[in-house]
Short mmCIF file of C-alpha atoms and ligand atoms in Angstrom, two decimals:
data_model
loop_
_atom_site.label_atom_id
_atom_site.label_comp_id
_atom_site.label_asym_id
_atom_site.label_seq_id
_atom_site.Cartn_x
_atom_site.Cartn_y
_atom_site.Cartn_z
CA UNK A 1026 111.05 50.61 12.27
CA UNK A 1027 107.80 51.18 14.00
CA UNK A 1028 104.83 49.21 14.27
CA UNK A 1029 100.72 50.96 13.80
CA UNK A 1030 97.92 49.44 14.52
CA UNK A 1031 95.16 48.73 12.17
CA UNK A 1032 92.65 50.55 13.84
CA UNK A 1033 95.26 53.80 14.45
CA UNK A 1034 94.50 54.53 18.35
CA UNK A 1035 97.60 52.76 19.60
CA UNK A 1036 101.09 55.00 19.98
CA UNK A 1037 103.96 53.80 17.94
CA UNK A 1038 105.25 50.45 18.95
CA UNK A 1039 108.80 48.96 18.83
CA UNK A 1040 109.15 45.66 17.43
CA UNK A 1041 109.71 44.41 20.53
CA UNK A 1042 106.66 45.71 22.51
CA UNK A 1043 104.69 45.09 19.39
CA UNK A 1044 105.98 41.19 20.32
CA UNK A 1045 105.16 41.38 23.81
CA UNK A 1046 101.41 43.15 23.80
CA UNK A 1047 100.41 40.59 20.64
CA UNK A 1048 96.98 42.31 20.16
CA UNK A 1049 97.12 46.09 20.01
CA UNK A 1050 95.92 48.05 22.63
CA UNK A 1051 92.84 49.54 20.31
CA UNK A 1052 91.69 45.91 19.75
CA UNK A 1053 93.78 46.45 16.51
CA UNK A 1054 96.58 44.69 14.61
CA UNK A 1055 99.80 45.54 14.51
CA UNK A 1056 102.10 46.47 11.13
CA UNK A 1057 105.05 47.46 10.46
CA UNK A 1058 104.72 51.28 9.35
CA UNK A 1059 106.17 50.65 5.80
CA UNK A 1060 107.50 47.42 4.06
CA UNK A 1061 110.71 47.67 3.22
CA UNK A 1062 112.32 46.75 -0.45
CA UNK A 1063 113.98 43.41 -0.47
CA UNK A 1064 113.98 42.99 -4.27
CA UNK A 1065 117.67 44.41 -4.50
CA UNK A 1066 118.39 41.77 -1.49
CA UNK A 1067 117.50 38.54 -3.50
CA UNK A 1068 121.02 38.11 -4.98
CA UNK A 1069 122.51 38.45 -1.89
CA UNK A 1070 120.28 36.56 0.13
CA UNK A 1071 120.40 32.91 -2.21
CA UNK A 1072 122.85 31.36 -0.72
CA UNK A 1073 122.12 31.83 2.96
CA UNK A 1074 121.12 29.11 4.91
CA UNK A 1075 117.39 29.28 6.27
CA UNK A 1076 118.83 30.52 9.72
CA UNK A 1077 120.79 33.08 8.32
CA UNK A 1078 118.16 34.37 5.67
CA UNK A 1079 115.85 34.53 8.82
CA UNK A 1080 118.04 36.58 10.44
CA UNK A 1081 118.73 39.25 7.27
CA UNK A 1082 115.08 39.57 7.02
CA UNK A 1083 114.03 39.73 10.76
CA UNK A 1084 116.62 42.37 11.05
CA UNK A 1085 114.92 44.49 8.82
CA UNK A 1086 111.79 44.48 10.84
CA UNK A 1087 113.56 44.83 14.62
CA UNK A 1088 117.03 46.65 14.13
CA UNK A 1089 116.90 47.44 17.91
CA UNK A 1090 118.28 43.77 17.98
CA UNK A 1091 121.39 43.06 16.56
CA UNK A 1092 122.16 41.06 13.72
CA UNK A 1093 124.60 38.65 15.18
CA UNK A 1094 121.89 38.55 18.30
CA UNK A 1095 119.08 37.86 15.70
CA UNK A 1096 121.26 35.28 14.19
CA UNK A 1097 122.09 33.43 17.48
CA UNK A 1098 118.02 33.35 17.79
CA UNK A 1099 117.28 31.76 14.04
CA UNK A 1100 119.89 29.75 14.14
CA UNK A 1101 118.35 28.23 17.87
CA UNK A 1102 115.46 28.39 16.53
CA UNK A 1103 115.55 26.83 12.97
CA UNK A 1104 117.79 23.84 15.06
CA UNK A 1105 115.28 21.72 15.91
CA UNK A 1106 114.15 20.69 12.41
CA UNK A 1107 114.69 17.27 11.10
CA UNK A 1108 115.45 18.58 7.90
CA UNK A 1109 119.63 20.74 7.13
CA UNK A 1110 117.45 22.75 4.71
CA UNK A 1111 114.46 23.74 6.98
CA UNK A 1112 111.74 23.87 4.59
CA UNK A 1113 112.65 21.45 1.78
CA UNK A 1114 111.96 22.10 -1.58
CA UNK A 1115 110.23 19.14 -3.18
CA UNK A 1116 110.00 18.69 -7.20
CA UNK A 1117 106.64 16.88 -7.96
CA UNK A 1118 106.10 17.34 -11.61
CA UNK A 1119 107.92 20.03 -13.66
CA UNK A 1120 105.57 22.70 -12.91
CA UNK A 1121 104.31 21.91 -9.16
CA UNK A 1122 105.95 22.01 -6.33
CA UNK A 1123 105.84 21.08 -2.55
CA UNK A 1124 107.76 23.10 0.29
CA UNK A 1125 107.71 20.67 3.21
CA UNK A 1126 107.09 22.73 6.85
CA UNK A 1127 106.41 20.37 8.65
CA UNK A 1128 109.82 19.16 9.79
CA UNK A 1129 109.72 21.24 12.99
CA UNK A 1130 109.32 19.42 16.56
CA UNK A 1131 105.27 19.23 16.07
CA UNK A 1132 105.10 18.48 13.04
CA UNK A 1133 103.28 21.76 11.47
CA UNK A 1134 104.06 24.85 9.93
CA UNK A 1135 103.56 26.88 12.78
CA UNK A 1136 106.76 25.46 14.37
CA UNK A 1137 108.17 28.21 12.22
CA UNK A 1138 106.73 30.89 14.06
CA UNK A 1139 106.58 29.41 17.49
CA UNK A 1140 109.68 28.65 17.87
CA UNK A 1141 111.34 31.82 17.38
CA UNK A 1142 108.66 33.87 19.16
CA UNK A 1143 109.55 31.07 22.93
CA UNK A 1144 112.61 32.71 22.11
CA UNK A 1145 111.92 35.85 21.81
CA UNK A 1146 109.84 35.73 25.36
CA UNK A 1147 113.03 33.90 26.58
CA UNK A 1148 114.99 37.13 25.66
CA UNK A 1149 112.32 39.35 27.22
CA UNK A 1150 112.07 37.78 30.62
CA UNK A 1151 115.97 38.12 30.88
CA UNK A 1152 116.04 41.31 30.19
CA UNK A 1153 113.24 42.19 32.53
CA UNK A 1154 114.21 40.16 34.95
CA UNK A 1155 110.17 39.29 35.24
CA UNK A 1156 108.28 36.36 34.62
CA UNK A 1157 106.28 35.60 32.06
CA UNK A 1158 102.74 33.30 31.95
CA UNK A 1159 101.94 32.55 28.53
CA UNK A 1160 98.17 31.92 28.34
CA UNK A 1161 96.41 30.53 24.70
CA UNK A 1162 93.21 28.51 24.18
CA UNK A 1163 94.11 25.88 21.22
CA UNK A 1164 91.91 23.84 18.80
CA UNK A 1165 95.23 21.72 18.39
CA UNK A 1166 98.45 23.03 16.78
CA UNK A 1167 98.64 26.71 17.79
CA UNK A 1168 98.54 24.91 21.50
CA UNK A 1169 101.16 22.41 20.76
CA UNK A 1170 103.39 24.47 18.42
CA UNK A 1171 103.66 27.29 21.24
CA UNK A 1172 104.16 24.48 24.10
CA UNK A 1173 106.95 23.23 22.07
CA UNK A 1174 108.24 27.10 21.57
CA UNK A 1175 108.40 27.47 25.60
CA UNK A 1176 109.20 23.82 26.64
CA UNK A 1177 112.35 24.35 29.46
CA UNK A 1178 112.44 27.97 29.28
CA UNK A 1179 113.39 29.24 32.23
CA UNK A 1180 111.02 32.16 33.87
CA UNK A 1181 108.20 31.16 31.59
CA UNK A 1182 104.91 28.97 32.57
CA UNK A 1183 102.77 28.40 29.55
CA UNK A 1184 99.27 27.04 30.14
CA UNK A 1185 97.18 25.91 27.14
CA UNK A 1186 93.35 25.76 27.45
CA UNK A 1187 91.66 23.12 24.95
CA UNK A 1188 88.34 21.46 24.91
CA UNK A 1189 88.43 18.38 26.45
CA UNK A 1190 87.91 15.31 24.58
CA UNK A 1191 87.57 17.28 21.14
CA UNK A 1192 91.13 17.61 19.59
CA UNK A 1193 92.87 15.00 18.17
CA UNK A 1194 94.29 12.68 20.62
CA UNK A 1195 98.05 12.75 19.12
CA UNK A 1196 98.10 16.27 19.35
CA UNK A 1197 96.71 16.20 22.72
CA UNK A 1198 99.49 13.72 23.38
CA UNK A 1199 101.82 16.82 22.33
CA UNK A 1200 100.76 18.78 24.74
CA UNK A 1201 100.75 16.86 27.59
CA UNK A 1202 103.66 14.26 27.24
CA UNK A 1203 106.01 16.79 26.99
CA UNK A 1204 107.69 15.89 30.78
CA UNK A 1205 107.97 19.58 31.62
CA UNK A 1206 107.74 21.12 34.54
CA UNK A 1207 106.70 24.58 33.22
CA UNK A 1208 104.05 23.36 30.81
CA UNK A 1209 100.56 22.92 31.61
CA UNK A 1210 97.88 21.21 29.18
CA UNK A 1211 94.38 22.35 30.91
CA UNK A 1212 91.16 20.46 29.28
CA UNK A 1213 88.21 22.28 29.63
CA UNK A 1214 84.64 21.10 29.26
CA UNK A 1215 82.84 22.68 26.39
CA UNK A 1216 83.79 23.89 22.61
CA UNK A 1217 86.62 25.63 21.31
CA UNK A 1218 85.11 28.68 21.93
CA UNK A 1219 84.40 28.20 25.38
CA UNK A 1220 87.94 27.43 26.14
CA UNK A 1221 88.60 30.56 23.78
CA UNK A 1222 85.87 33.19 26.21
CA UNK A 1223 87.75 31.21 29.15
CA UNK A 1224 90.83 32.71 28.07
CA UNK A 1225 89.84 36.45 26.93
CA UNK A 1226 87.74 36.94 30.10
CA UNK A 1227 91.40 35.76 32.33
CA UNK A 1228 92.89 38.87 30.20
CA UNK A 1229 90.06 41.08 30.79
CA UNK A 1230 91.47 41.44 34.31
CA UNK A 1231 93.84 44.04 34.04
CA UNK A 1232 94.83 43.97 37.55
CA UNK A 1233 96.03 39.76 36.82
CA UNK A 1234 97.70 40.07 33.73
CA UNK A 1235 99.69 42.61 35.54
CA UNK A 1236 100.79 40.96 37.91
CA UNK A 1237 100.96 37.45 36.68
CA UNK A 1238 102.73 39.31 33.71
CA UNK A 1239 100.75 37.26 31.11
CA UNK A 1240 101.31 36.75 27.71
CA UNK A 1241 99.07 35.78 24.93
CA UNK A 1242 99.39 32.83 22.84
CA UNK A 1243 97.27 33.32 19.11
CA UNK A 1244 97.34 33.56 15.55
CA UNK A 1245 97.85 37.37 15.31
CA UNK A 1246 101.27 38.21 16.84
CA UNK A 1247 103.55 40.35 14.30
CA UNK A 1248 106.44 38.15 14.91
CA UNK A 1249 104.44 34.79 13.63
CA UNK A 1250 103.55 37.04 10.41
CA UNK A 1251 107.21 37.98 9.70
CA UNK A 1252 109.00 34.75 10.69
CA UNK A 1253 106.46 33.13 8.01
CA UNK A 1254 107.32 35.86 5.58
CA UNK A 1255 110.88 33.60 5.20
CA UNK A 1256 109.73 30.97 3.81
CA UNK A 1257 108.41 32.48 0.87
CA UNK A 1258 111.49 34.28 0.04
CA UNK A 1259 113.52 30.88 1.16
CA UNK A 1260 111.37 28.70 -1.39
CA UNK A 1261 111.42 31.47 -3.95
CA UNK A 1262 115.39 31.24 -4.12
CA UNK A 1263 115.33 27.64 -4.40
CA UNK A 1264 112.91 27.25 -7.25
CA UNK A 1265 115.34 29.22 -9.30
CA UNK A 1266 118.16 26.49 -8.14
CA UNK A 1267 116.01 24.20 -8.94
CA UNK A 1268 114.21 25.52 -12.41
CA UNK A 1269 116.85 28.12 -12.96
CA UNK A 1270 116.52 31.87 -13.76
CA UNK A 1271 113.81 31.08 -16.86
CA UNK A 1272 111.25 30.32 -14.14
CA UNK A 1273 109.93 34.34 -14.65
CA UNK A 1274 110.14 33.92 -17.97
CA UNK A 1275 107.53 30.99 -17.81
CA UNK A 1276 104.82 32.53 -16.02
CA UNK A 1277 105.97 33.22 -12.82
CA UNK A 1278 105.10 31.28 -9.50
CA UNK A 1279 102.26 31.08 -7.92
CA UNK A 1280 101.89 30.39 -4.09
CA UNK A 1281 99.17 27.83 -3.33
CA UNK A 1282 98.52 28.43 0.57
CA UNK A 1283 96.31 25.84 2.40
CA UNK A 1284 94.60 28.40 4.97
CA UNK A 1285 91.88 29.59 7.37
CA UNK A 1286 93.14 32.42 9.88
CA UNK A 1287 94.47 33.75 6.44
CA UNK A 1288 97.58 34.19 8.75
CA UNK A 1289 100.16 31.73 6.44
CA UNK A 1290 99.38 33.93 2.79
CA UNK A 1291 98.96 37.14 4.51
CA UNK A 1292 102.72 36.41 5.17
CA UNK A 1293 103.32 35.41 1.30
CA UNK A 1294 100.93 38.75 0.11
CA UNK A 1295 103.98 40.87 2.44
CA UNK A 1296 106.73 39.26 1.10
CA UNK A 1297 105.21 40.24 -2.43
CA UNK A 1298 104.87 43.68 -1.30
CA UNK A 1299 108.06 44.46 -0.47
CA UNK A 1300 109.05 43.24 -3.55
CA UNK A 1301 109.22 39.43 -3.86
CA UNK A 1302 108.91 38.58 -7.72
CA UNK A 1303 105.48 36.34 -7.40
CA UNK A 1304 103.01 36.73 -9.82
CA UNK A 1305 99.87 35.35 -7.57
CA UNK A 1306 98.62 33.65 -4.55
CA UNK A 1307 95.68 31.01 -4.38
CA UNK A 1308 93.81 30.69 -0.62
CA UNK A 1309 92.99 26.95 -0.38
CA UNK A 1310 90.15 26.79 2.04
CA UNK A 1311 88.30 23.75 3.23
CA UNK A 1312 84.18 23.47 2.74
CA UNK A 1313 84.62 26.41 5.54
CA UNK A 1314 84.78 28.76 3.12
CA UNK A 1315 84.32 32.49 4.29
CA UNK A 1316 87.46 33.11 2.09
CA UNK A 1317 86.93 31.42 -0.97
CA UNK A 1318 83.31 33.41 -0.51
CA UNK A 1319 85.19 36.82 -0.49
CA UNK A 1320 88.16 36.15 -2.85
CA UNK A 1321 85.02 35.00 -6.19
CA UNK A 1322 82.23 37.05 -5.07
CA UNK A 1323 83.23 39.90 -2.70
CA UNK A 1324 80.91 38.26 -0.05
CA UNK A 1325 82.35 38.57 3.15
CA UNK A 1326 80.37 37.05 5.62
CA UNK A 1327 80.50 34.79 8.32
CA UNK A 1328 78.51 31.38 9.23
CA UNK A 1329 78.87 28.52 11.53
CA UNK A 1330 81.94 26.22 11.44
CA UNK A 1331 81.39 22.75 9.87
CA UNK A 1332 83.93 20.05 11.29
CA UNK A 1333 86.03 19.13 8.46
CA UNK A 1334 88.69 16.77 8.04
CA UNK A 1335 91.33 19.86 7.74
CA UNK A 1336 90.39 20.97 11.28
CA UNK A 1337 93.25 23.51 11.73
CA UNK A 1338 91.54 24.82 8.66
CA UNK A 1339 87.61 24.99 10.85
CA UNK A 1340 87.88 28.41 11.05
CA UNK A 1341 84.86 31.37 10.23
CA UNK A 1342 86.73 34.31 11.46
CA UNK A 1343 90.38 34.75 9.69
CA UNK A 1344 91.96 36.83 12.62
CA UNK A 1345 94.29 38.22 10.33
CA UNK A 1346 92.31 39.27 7.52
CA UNK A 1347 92.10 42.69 9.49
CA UNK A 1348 95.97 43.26 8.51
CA UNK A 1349 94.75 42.53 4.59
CA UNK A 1350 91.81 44.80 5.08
CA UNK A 1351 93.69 47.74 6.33
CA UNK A 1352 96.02 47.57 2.81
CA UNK A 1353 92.44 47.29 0.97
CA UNK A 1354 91.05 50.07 2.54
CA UNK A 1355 94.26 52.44 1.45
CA UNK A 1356 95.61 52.16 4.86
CA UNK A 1357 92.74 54.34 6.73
CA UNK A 1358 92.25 53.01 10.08
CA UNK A 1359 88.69 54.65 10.37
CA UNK A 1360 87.52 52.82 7.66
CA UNK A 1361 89.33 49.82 9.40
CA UNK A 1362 87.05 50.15 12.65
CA UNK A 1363 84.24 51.05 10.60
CA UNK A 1364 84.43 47.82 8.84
CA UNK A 1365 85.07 45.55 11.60
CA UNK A 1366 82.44 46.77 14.10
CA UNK A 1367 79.58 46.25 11.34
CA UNK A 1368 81.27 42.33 10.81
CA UNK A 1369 80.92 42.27 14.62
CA UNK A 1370 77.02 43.23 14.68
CA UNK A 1371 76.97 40.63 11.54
CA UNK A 1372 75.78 43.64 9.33
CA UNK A 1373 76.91 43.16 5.54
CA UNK A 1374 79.85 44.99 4.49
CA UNK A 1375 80.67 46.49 1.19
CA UNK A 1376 84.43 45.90 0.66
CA UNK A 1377 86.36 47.19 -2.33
CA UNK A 1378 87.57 44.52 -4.94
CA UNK A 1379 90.23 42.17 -3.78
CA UNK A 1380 93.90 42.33 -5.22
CA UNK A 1381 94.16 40.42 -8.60
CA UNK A 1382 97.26 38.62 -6.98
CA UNK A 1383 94.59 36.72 -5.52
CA UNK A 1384 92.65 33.51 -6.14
CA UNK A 1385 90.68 31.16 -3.78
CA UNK A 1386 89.76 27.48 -4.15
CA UNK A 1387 87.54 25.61 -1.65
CA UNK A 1388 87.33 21.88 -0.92
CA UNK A 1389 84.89 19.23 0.67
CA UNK A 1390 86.27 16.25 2.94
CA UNK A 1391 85.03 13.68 0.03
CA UNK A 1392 87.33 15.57 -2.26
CA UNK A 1393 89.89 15.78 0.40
CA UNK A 1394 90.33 11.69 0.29
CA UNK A 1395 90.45 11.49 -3.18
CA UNK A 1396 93.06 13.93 -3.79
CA UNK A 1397 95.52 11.95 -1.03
CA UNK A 1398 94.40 8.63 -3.08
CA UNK A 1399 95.86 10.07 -5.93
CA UNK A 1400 98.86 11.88 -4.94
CA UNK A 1401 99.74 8.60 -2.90
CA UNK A 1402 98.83 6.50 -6.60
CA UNK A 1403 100.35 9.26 -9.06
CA UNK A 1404 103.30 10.21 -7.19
CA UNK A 1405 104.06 8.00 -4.36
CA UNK A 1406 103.64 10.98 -1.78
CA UNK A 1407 101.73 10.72 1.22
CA UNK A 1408 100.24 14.66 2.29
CA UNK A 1409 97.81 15.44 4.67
CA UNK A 1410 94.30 16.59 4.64
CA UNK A 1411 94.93 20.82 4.97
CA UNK A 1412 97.83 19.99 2.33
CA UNK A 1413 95.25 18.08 0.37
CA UNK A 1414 93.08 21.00 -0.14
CA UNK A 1415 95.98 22.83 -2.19
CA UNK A 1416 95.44 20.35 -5.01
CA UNK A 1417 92.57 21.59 -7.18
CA UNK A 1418 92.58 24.02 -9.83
CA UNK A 1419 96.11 24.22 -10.17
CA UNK A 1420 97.29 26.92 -12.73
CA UNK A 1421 97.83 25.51 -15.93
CA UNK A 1422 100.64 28.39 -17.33
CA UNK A 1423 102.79 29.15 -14.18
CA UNK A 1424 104.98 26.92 -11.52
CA UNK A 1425 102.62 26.38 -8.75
CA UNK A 1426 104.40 26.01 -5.19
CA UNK A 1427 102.00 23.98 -2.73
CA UNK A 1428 102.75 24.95 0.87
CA UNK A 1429 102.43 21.58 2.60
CA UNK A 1430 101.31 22.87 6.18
CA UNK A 1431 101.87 19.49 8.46
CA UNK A 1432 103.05 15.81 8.58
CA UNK A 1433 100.26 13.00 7.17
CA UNK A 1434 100.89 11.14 10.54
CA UNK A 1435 99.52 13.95 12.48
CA UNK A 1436 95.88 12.91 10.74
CA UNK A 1437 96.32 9.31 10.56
CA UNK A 1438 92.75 8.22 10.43
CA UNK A 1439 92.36 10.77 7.41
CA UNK A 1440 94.94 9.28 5.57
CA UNK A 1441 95.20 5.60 5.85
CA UNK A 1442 90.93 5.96 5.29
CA UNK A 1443 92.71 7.49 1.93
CA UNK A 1444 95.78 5.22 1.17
CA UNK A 1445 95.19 2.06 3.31
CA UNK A 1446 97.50 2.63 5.10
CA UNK A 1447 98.52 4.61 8.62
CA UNK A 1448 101.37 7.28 8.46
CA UNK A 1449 103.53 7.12 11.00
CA UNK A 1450 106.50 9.78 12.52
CA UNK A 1451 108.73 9.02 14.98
CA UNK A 1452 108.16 11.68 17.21
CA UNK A 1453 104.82 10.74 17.51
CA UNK A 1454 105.31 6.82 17.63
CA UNK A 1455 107.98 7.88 20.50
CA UNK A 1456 104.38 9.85 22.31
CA UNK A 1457 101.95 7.23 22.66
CA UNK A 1458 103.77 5.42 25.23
CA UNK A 1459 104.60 8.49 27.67
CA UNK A 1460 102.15 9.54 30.55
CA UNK A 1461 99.84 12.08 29.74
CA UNK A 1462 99.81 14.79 32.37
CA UNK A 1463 97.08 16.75 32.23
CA UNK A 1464 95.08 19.33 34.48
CA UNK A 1465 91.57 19.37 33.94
CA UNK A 1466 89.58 22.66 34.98
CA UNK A 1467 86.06 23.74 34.88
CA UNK A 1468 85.47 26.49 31.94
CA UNK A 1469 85.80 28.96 34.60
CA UNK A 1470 88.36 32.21 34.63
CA UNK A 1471 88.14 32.29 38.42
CA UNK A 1472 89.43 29.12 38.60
CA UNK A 1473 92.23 29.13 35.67
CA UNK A 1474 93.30 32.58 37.21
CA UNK A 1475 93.85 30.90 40.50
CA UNK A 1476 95.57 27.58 38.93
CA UNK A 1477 97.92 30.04 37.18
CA UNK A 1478 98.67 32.07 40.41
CA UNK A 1479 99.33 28.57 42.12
CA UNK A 1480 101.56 27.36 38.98
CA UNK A 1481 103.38 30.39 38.12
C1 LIG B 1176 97.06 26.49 11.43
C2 LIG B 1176 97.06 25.55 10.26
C3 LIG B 1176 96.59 25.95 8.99
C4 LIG B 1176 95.97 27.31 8.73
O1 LIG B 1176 96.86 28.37 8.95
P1 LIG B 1176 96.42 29.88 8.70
O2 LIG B 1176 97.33 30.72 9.51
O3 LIG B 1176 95.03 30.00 9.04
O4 LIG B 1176 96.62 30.15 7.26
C5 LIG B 1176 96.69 25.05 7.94
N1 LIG B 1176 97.20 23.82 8.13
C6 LIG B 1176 97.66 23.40 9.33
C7 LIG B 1176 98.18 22.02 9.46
C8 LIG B 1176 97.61 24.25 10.44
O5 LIG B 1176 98.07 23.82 11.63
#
């Protein structure tokens, strides 16, 4: 198996390189060059444990690792959940259900990802024998979920740019009580994006990440797409546990994905491709709503982010949409380029019809409180705001499955402003009395470059 890139100027890449370079070298995205067929897998594949079913599928993707080697990896990986069953399965009502992932160490669903891929750098640094600086600009759990990934690894320095003073101060806590000595949490003055041009100007020198041997940290990495691709086949097998084999019969299941990098149901939309029995997919977007735009009126078009009170959800440009895109647009990467340099000079774009499999919902914060009221009144179950955002216009003739994206006590203000009263997690509680060690730097790349050459 080889991995393209969506813009078709990049060589052939293996899995691993794909891994390492994260963006491809065209500016493009990487795929793998055909999905395979799992649909004559499922039988096989229900009763694995999560570690194991990870390892089946990831195998697929990167057979220049071996299976027992891949299953030493998932099975290190998938440890450090709270939960035996990884992502639990949660029955709400008979036709809605919740699939809990956020019972990894920071308390989001990009644990999943993150996780394996500090592993998979671990792997790559001894087999190289080279170091590795892993460099990322964070809005909040990207930073904290790939900290977590890297946290003791030895050969590997991660340092996490975020704006100072403007993400939530428990995650902030997360990144800078971890204790260890190859983990950096940088504040920088500014917005997101500052921190963000901070960071792509640091890998604009080709001469630094060269010799540094740096590594980026983001939402578009192949392996964060296929380690989420699990979950949905994971959560697939247990519904028909739980509901039995009639659940096709019924209507099908439809995938309700809280979402703004569009990176969590691309994941879903591949699983489906390669043969995953779900009838449909709904994008849950916050009142930032460039997707909800494009999935009921074709209108693909970007406009300023609104702080919301889903904020890993304040997102204008879905980074992977590109890998969508290049499906849409029958897998021609000139259209590709074509279509992302006019979205770069903000010129409209005509895109072809989306994939029925598709629907999109969009939700404002007011709505966001009253939905956690009343899953906390109905139901006696606490979610969180991007979680909250799943629960309108649920389908009325199919099993919905809600993908609950993080722990309520990572927005505590959010929710007890909703319920009364303040989640709380241990892991976090266990935070707020450790010193936070943190190393502010102006938003300058001379200066980060030279605090990573002194730290690395
Ligand atoms: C990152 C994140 C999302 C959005 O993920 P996408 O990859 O954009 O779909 C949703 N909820 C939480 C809690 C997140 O951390």
């Amino acid at each position: 198996m080889q991995y393209i890139s969506t813009r078709g100027q990049t060589r052939p890449h293996t899995f691993s390189e794909a891994v390492e370079a994260g963006l491809a070298p065209d500016g493009g995205l990487f795929l793998p060059e055909h999905m395979p067929d799992i649909s004559g897998r499922l039988g096989d594949w229900a009763s694995l444990s999560y570690a194991r079913l990870a390892a089946e599928f990831l195998s697929l993707f990167a057979p220049e690792i071996a299976p027992d080697e891949w299953h030493a990896l998932t099975a290190r990986a998938y440890s450090k959940f709270d939960s035996p069953e990884v992502a639990p399965l949660r029955k709400i009502t008979g036709k809605t259900y919740v699939l809990e992932l956020w019972h990894g160490p920071t308390l989001a669903f990009k644990d999943f990802a993150l996780q394996l891929l500090g592993l998979l750098y671990k792997r790559q640094v001894e087999r190289s024998g080279k170091r590795l600086a892993v460099l990322g600009a964070t809005s909040g759990d990207t930073g904290s979920a790939a900290i977590h990934g890297c946290i003791g690894q030895e050969g590997i320095h991660i340092f996490i740019l975020y704006p100072h003073g403007r993400v939530a101060p428990l995650q902030e806590r997360q990144m800078a009580c971890t204790g260890a000595d190859n983990v950096f949490a940088i504040p920088v003055p500014g917005t997101f994006d500052d921190a963000q041009s901070v960071v792509k100007e640091c890998f604009g020198d080709a001469a630094f990440t060269a010799a540094h041997n740096l590594s980026a940290v983001n939402s578009i990495n192949i392996a964060r797409v296929l380690a989420q691709c699990v979950y949905y086949i994971w959560a697939w097998l247990r519904l028909r546990d739980l509901a039995g084999q009639g659940t096709d019969a019924a209507g099908g299941v439809e995938f309700v994905v809280p979402t703004g990098n569009f990176g969590n149901v691309l994941a879903g939309w591949m699983a489906r491709q390669m043969g995953l029995p779900v009838r449909s997919f709904r994008v849950a977007t916050n009142q930032n709503d460039i997707l909800h735009r494009y999935f009921t009126s074709g209108d693909y078009r970007q406009g300023d982010v609104r702080p919301s009170h889903a904020p890993s959800m304040d997102i204008q440009a879905a980074s992977n949409f590109e890998r969508y895109l290049y499906f849409l647009l029958e897998s021609d990467p000139a259209k590709v380029r074509e279509v992302m340099a006019r979205l770069k000079n903000a010129d409209a774009v005509n895109l072809p019809a989306a994939d029925p499999a598709f629907r999109s919902t969009s939700m404002k914060d007011d709505q966001i409180i009253r939905v956690i009221a009343q899953m906390w009144k109905d139901w006696r179950y606490v979610i969180d705001p991007h979680t909250a955002c799943a629960f309108t216009g649920m389908a009325t003739d199919c099993t919905s499955i809600v993908l609950s994206t993080a722990h309520p006590a990572k927005f505590p203000d959010v929710v007890k402003q909703a319920t009364g009263m303040e989640p709380v997690h241990p892991t976090l509680e266990a935070l707020k009395s450790l010193p936070l060690v943190t190393h502010r730097l102006p938003a300058s790349a001379a200066e980060v470059k030279s605090f990573i050459a002194r730290h690395s």
